[in-house]
mmCIF file of C-alpha atoms and ligand atoms in Angstrom:
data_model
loop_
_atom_site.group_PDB
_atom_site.id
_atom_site.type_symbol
_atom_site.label_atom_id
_atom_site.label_comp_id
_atom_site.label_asym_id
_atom_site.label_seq_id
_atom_site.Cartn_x
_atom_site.Cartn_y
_atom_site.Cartn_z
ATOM 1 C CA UNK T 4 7.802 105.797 100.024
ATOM 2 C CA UNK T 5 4.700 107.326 98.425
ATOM 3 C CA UNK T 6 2.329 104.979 95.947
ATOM 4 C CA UNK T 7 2.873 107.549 93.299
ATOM 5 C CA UNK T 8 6.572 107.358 93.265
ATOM 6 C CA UNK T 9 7.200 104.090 92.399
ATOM 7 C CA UNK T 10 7.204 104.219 88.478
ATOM 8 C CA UNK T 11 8.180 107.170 86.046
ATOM 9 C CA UNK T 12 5.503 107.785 83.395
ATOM 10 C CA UNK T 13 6.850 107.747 79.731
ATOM 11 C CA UNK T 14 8.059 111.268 79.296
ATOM 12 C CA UNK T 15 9.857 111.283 82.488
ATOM 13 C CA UNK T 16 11.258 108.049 81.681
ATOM 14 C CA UNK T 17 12.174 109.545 78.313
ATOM 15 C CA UNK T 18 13.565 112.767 79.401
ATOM 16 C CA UNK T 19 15.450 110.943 81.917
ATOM 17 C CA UNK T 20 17.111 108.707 79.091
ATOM 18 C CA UNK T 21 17.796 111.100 76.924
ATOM 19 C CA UNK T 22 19.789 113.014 79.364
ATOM 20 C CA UNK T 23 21.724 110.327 80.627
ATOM 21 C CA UNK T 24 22.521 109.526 76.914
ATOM 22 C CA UNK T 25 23.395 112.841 76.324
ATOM 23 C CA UNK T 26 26.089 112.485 79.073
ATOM 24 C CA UNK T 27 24.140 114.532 81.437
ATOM 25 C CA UNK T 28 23.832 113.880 85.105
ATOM 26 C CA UNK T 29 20.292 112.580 86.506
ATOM 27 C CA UNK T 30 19.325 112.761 90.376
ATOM 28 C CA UNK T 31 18.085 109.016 90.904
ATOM 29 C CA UNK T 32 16.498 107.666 93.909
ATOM 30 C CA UNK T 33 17.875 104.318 95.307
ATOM 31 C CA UNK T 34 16.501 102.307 98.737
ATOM 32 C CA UNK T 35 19.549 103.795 100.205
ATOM 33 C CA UNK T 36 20.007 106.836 99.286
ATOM 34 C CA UNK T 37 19.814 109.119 96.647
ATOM 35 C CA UNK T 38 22.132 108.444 93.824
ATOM 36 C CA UNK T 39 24.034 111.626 91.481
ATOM 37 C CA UNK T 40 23.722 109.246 87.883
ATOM 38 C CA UNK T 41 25.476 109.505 84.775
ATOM 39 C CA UNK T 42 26.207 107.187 81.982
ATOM 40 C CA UNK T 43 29.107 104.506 83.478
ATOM 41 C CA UNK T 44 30.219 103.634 79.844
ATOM 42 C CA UNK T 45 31.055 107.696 79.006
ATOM 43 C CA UNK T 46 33.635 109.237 80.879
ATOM 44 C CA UNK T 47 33.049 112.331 80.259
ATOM 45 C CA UNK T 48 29.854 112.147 81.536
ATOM 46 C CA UNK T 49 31.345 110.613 84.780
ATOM 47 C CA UNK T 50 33.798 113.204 85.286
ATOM 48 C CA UNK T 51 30.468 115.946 85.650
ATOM 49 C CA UNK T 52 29.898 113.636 88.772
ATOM 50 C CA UNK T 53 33.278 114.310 90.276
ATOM 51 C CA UNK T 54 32.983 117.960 89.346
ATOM 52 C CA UNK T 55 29.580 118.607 90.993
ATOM 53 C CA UNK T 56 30.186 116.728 93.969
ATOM 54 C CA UNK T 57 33.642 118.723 94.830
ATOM 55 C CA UNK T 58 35.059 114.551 94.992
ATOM 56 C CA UNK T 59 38.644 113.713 94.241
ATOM 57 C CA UNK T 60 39.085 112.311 90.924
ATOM 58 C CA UNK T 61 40.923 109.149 91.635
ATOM 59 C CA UNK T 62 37.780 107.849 94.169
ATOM 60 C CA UNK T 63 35.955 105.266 92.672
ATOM 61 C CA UNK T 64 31.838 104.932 92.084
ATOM 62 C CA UNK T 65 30.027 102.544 91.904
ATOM 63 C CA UNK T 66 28.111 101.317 89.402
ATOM 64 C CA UNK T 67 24.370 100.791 89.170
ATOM 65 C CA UNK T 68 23.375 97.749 87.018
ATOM 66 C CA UNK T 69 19.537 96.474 86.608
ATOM 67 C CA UNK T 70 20.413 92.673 87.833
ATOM 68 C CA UNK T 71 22.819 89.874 88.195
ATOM 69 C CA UNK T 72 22.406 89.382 84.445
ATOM 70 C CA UNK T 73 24.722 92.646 83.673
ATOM 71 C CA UNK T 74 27.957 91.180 86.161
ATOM 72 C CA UNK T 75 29.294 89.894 83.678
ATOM 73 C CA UNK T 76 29.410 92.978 81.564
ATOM 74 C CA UNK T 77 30.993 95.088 83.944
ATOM 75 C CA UNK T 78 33.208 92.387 86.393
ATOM 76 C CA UNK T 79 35.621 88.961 84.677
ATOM 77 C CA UNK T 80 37.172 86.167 87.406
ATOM 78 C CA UNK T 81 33.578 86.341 89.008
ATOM 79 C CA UNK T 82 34.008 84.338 92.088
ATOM 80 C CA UNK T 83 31.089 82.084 92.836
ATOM 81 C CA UNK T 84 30.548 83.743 95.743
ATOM 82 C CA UNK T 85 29.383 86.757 94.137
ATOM 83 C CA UNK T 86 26.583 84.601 91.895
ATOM 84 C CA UNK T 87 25.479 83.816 95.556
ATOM 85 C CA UNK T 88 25.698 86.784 97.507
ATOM 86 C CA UNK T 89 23.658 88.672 94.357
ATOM 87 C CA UNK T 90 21.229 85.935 93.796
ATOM 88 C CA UNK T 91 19.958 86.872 97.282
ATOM 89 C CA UNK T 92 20.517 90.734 98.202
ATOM 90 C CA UNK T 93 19.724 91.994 94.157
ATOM 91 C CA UNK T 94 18.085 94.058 94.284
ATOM 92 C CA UNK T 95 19.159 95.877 96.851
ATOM 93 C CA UNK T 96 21.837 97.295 99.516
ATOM 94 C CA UNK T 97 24.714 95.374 98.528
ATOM 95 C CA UNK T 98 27.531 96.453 96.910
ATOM 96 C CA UNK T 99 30.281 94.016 95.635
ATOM 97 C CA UNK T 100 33.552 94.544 94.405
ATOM 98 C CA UNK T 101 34.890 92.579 91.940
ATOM 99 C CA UNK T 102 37.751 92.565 88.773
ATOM 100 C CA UNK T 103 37.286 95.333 86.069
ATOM 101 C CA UNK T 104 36.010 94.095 82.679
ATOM 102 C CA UNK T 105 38.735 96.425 80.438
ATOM 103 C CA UNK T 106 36.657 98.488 78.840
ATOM 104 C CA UNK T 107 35.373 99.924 82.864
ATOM 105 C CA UNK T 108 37.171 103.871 82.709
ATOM 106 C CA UNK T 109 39.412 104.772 84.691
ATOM 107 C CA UNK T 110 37.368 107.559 86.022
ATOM 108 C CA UNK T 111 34.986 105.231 87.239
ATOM 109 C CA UNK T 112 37.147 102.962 88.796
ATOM 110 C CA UNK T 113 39.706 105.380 89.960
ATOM 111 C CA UNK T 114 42.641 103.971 88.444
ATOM 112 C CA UNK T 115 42.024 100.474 89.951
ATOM 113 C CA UNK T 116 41.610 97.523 88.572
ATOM 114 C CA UNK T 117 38.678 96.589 90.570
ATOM 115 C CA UNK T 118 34.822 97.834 89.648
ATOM 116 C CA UNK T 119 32.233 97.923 92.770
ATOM 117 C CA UNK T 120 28.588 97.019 91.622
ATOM 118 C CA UNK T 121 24.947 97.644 92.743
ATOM 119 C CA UNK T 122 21.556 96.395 91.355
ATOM 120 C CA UNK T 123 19.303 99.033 93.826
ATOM 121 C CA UNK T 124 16.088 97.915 94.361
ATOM 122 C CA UNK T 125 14.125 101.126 94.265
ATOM 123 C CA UNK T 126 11.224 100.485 91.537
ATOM 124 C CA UNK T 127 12.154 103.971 89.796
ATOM 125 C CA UNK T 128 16.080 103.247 89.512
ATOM 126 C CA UNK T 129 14.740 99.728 88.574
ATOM 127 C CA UNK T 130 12.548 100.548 85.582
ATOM 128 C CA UNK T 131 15.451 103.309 84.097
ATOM 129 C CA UNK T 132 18.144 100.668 84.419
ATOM 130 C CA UNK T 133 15.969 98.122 82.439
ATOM 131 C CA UNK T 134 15.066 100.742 79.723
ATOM 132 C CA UNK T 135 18.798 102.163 79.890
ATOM 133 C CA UNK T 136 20.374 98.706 79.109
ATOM 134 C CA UNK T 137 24.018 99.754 80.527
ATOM 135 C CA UNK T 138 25.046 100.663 83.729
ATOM 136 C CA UNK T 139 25.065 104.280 85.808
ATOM 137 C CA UNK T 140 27.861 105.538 87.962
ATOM 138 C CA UNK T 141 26.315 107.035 90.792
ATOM 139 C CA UNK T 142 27.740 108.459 94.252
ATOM 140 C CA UNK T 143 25.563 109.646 96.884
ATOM 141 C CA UNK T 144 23.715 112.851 95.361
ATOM 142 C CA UNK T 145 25.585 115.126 97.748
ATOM 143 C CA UNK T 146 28.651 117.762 98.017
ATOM 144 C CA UNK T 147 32.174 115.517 99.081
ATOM 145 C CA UNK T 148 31.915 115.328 102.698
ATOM 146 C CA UNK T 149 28.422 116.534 103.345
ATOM 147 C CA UNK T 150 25.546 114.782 104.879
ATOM 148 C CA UNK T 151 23.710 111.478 102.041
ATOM 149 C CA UNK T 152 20.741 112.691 100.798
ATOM 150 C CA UNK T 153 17.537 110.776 101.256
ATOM 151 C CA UNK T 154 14.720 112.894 99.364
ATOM 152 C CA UNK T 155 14.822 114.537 96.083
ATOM 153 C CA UNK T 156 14.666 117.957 97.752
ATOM 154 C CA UNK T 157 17.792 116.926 99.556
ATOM 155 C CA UNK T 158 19.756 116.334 95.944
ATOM 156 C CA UNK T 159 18.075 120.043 94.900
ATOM 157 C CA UNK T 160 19.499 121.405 98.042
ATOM 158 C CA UNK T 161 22.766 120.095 96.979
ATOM 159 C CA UNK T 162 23.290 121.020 93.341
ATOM 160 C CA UNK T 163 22.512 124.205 91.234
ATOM 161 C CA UNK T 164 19.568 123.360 88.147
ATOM 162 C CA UNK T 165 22.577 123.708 86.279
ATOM 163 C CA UNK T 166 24.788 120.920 87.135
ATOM 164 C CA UNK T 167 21.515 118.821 87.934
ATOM 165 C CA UNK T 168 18.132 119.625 85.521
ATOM 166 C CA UNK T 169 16.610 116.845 86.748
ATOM 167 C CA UNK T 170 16.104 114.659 89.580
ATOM 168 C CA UNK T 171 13.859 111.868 89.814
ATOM 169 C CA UNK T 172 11.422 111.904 92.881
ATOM 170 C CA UNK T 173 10.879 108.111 94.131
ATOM 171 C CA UNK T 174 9.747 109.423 98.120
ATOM 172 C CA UNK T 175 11.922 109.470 101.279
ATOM 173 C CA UNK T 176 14.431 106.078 101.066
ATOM 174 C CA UNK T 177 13.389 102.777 102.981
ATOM 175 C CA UNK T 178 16.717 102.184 104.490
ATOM 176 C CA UNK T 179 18.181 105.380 104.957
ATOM 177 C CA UNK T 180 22.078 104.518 104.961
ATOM 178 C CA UNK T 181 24.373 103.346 102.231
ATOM 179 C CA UNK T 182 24.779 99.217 100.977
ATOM 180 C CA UNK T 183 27.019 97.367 102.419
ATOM 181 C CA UNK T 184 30.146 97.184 100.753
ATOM 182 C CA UNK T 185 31.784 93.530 100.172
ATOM 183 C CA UNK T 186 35.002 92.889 98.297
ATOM 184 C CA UNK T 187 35.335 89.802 96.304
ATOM 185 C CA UNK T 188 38.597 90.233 95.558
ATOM 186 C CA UNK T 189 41.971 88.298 97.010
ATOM 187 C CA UNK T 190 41.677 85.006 98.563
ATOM 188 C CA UNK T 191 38.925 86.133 101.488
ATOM 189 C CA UNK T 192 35.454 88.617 101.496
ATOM 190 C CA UNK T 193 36.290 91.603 102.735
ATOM 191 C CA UNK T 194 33.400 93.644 104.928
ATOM 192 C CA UNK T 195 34.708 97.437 103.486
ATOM 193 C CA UNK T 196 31.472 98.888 104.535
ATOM 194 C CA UNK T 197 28.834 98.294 106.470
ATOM 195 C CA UNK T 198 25.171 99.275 105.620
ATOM 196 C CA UNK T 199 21.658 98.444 104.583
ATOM 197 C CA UNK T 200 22.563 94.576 104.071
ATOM 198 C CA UNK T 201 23.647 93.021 107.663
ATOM 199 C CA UNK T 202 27.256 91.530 108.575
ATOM 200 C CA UNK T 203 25.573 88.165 109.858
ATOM 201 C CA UNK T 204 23.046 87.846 106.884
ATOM 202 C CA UNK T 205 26.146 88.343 104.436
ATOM 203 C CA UNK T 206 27.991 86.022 106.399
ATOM 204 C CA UNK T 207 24.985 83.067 106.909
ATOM 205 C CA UNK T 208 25.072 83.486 103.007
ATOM 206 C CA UNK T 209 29.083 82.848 102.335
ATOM 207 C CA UNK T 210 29.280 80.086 105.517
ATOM 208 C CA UNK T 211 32.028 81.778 106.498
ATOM 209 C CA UNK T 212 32.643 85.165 108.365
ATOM 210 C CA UNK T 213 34.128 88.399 107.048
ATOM 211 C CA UNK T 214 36.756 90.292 107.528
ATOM 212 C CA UNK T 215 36.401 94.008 108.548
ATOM 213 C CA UNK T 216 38.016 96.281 107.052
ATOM 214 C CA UNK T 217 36.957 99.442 107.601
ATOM 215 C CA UNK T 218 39.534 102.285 108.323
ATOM 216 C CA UNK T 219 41.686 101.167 105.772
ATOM 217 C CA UNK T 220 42.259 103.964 103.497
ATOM 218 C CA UNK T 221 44.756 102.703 101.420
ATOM 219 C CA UNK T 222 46.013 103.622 97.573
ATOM 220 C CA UNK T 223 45.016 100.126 96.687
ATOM 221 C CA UNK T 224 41.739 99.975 97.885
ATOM 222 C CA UNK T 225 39.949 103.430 98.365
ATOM 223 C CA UNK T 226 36.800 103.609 100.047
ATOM 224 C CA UNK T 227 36.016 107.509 99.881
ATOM 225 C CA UNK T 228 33.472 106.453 102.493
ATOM 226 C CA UNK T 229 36.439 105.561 105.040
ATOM 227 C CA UNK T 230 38.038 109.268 105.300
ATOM 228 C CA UNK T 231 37.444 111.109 108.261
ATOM 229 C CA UNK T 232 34.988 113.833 108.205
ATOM 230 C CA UNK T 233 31.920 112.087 106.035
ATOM 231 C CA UNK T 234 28.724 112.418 106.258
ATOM 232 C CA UNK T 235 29.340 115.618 108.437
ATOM 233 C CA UNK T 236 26.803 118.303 109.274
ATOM 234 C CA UNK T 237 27.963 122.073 109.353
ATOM 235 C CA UNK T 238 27.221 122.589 112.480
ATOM 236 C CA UNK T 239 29.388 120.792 114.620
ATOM 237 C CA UNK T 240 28.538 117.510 115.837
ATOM 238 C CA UNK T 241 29.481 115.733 119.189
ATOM 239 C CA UNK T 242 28.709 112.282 119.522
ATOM 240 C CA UNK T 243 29.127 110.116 122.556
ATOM 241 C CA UNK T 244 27.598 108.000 125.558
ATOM 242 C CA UNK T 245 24.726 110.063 126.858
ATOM 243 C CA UNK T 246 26.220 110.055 130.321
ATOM 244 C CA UNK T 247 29.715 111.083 129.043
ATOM 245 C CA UNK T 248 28.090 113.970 126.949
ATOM 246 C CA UNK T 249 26.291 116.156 130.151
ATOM 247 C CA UNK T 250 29.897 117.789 131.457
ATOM 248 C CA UNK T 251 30.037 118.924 127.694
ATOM 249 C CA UNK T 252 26.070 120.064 127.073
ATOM 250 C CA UNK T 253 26.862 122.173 130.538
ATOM 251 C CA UNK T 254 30.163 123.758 129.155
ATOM 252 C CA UNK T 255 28.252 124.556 126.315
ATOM 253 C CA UNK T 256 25.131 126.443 128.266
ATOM 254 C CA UNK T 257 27.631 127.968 130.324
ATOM 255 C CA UNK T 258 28.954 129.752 127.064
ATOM 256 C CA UNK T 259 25.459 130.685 125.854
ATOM 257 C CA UNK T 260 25.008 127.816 123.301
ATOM 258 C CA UNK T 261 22.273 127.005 121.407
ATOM 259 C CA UNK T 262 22.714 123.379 121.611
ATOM 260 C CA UNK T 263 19.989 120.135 121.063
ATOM 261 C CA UNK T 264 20.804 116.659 121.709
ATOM 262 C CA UNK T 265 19.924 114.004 119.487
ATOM 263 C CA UNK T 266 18.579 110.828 121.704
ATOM 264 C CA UNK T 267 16.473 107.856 122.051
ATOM 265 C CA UNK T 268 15.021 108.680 125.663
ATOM 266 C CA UNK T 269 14.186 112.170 126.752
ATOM 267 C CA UNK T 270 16.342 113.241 129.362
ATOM 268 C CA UNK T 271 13.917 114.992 132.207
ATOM 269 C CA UNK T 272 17.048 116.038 134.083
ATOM 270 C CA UNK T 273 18.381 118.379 131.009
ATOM 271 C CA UNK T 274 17.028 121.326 130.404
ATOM 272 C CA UNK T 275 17.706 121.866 127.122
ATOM 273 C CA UNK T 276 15.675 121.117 123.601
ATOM 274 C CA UNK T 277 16.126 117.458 122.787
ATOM 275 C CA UNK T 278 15.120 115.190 119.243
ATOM 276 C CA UNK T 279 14.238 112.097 120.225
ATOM 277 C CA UNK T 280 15.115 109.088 117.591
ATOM 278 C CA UNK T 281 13.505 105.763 117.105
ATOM 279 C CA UNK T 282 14.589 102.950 119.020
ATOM 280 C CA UNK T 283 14.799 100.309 115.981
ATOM 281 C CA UNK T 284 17.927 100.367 113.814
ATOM 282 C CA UNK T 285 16.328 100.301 110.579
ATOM 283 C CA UNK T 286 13.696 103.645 111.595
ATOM 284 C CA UNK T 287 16.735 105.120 112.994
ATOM 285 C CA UNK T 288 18.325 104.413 109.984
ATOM 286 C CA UNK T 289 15.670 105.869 107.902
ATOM 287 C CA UNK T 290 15.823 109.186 109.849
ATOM 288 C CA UNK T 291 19.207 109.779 110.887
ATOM 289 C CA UNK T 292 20.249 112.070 107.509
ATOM 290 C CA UNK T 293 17.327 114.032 107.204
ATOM 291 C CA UNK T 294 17.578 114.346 111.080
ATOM 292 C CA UNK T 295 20.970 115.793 110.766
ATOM 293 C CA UNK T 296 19.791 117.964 107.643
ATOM 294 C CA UNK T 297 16.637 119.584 109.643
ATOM 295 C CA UNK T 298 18.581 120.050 112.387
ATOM 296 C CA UNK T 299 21.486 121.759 110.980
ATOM 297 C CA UNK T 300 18.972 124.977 109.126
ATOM 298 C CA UNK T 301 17.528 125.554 113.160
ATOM 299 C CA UNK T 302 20.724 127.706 113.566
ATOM 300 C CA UNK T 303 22.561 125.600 116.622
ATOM 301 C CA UNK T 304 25.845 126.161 117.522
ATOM 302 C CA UNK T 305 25.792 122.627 118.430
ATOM 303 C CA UNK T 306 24.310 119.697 117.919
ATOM 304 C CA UNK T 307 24.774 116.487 120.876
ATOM 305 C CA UNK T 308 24.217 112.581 119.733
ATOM 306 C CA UNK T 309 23.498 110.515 122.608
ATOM 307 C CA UNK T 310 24.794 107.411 121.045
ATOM 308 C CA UNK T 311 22.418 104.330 120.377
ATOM 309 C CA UNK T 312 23.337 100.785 121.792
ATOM 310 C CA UNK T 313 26.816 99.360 121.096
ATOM 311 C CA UNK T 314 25.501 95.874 119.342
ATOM 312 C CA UNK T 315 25.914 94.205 116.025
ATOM 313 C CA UNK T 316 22.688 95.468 114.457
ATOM 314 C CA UNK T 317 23.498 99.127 114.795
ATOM 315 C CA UNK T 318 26.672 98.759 112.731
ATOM 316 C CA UNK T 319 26.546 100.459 110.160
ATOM 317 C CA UNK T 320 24.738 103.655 112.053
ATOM 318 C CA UNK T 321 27.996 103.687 114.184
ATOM 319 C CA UNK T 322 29.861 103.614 111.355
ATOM 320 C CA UNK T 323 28.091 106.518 109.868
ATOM 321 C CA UNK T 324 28.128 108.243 112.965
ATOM 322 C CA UNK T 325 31.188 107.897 113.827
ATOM 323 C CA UNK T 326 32.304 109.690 110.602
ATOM 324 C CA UNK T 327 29.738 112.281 110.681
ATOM 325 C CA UNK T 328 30.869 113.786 114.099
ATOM 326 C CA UNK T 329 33.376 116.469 114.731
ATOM 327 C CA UNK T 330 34.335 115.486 118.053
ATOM 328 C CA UNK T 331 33.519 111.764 120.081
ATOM 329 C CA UNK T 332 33.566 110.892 123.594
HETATM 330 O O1 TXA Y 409 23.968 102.897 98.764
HETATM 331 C C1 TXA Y 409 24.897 103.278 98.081
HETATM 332 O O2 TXA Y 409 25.934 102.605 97.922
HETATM 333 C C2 TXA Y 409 24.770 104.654 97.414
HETATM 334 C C3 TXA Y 409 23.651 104.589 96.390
HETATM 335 C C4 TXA Y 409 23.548 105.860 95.567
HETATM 336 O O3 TXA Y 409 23.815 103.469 95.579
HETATM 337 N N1 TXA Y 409 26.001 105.043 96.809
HETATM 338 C C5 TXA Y 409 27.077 105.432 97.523
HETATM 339 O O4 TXA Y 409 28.101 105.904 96.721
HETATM 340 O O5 TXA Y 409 27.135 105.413 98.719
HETATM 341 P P1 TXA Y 409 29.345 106.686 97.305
HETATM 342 O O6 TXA Y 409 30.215 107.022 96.142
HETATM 343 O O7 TXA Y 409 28.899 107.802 98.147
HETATM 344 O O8 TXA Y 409 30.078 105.597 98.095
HETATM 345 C C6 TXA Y 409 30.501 104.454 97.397
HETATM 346 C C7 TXA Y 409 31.703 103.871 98.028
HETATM 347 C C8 TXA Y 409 32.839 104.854 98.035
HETATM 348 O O9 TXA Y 409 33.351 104.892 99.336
HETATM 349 C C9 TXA Y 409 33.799 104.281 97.033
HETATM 350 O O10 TXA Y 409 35.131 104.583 97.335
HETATM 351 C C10 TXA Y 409 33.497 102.791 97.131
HETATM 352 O O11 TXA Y 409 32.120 102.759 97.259
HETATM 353 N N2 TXA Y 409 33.910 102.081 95.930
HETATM 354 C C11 TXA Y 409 33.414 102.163 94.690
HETATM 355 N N3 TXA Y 409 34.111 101.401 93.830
HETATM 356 C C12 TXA Y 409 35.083 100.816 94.562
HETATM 357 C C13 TXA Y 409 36.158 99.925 94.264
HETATM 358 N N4 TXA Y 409 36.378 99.506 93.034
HETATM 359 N N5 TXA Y 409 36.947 99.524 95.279
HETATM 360 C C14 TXA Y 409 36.743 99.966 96.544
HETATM 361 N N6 TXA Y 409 35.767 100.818 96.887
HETATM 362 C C15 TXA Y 409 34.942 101.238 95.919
HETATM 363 MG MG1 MG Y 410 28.695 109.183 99.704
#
């Protein structure tokens, strides 16, 4: 993130106010990603999110709130543990999901009766919630389906000027994937995402472990995040063990495809143009979207992910990529 990103100067801030109050739709940038904002307490203004994005109406969004002060506001039957589990992750990549105060819309919620909840620790999205008072509904800034944005030009890339006049430029985001989602509701935490906020720090936290629930796509508890094809690229992605992707890359040649594969070591044995990653989770992290935006304006007909190590710390990259891809080995 660039030094001059990190606070709006008043008639940004005030132009971005007014439109949100105005039940407009403000590009916001979170440590995550970037967020598509409008005011959580209008629902008209929420249902512009749905219709920009191309989302289903009855998927819920979370909601953006300044600090563990405003829980209570949105969430009622707050479990202890989710004093705890905000006191140390807020701000930041942690998303909890808790019982819906009444007045929480429907469209916001989807019809449940549950509300998920964010304080995002970007020093922009920071200083607008503070000055905003309420809370902002916000999905990733990004057409259903397509790849999370993680720069501002990313959200203009995504949205015509009119659906979106303005989008708030805070720099490329530190962590690159979305928070981790934890549900606080029923008699055990629930891991229904994972992302910028580990499994075993979450966990150390409760004293206990989580369950994982992750491909549960259920009417009860949706998780738009959880349906196949997320995240995706256009052009088509193949993920897999490096090893178990060369038969393919050579099928591929033999059929005159442009094709690039997406690693963490250069492979001197393959001829063919490869984009080597970072070995740490969290720079991988940081890259992977804007990786998989670059790659898919260079025109290949397909694009190979030699996948990173199988261990706890790459989790929620898995997870992502897992999603993203149009075909696994
Ligand atoms: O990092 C993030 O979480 C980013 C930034 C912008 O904050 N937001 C984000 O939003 O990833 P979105 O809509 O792309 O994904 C949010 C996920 C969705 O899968 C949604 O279904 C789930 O959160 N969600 C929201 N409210 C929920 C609820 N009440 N119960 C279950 N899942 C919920
Ligand atoms: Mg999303």
């Amino acid at each position: 993130m660039n030094q001059s990103a990190t606070r709006l100067n008043t008639e940004e801030l005030n132009l971005a106010l007014n439109l949100l109050r105005a039940g407009e739709l403000v590009g916001i940038p979170t440590e995550t990603v970037y967020g598509l904002a409008a005011d959580a307490s209008q629902p008209e203004a929420v249902a512009k999110i749905f219709a920009a994005k191309g989302r289903p109406a009855d998927h819920p969004v979370i909601v953006h709130i300044a600090g563990v002060e405003q829980l209570a506001a949105w969430a009622q039957n707050i479990p202890d543990e989710a004093y705890l589990l905000a006191q140390h992750f807020w701000p930041g990549p942690l998303t909890l999901i808790l019982e819906r105060q009444a007045h929480v819309s429907d469209a916001v919620t989807g019809g449940q009766n549950t509300v998920g909840l964010r304080a995002p620790a970007h020093p922009i999205t920071q200083q607008l919630l503070q000055h905003f008072g309420g809370g902002l509904a916000a999905p990733s800034a990004n057409q259903f389906g397509h790849v999370s944005p993680t720069t501002a030009a990313h959200v203009r890339g995504e949205f015509s000027e009119e659906v979106l006049q303005l989008v708030l430029d805070g720099g490329a985001c530190d962590v690159g994937v979305e928070s981790t989602i934890v549900s606080l509701v029923g008699d055990k935490p629930k891991l229904l995402r994972p992302g910028g906020v580990s499994r075993e720090a979450i966990e150390a936290v409760l004293g206990d472990s989580l369950e994982h629930h992750t491909n549960q796509y259920t009417a009860k508890q949706r998780v738009s995040g959880l349906l196949d094809s997320h995240y995706a690229p256009r052009t088509t992605l193949i993920t897999g063990q490096a090893a178990r992707l060369q038969e393919c890359i050579a099928e591929k040649l033999a059929q005159n495809q442009k094709v690039v594969l997406i690693c963490q070591e250069i492979n001197t044995k393959l001829d063919i143009e490869q984009f080597l990653m970072p070995s740490s989770p969290q720079a991988y992290a940081q890259q992977i979207y804007a990786t998989l935006r670059q790659l898919d304006l260079q025109r290949f007909d397909t694009l190979f992910l030699a996948l990173p190590p199988n261990t706890t710390e790459w989790l929620a990259i898995h997870d992502r990529l897992a999603r993203a891809a149009h075909h696994r080995y």
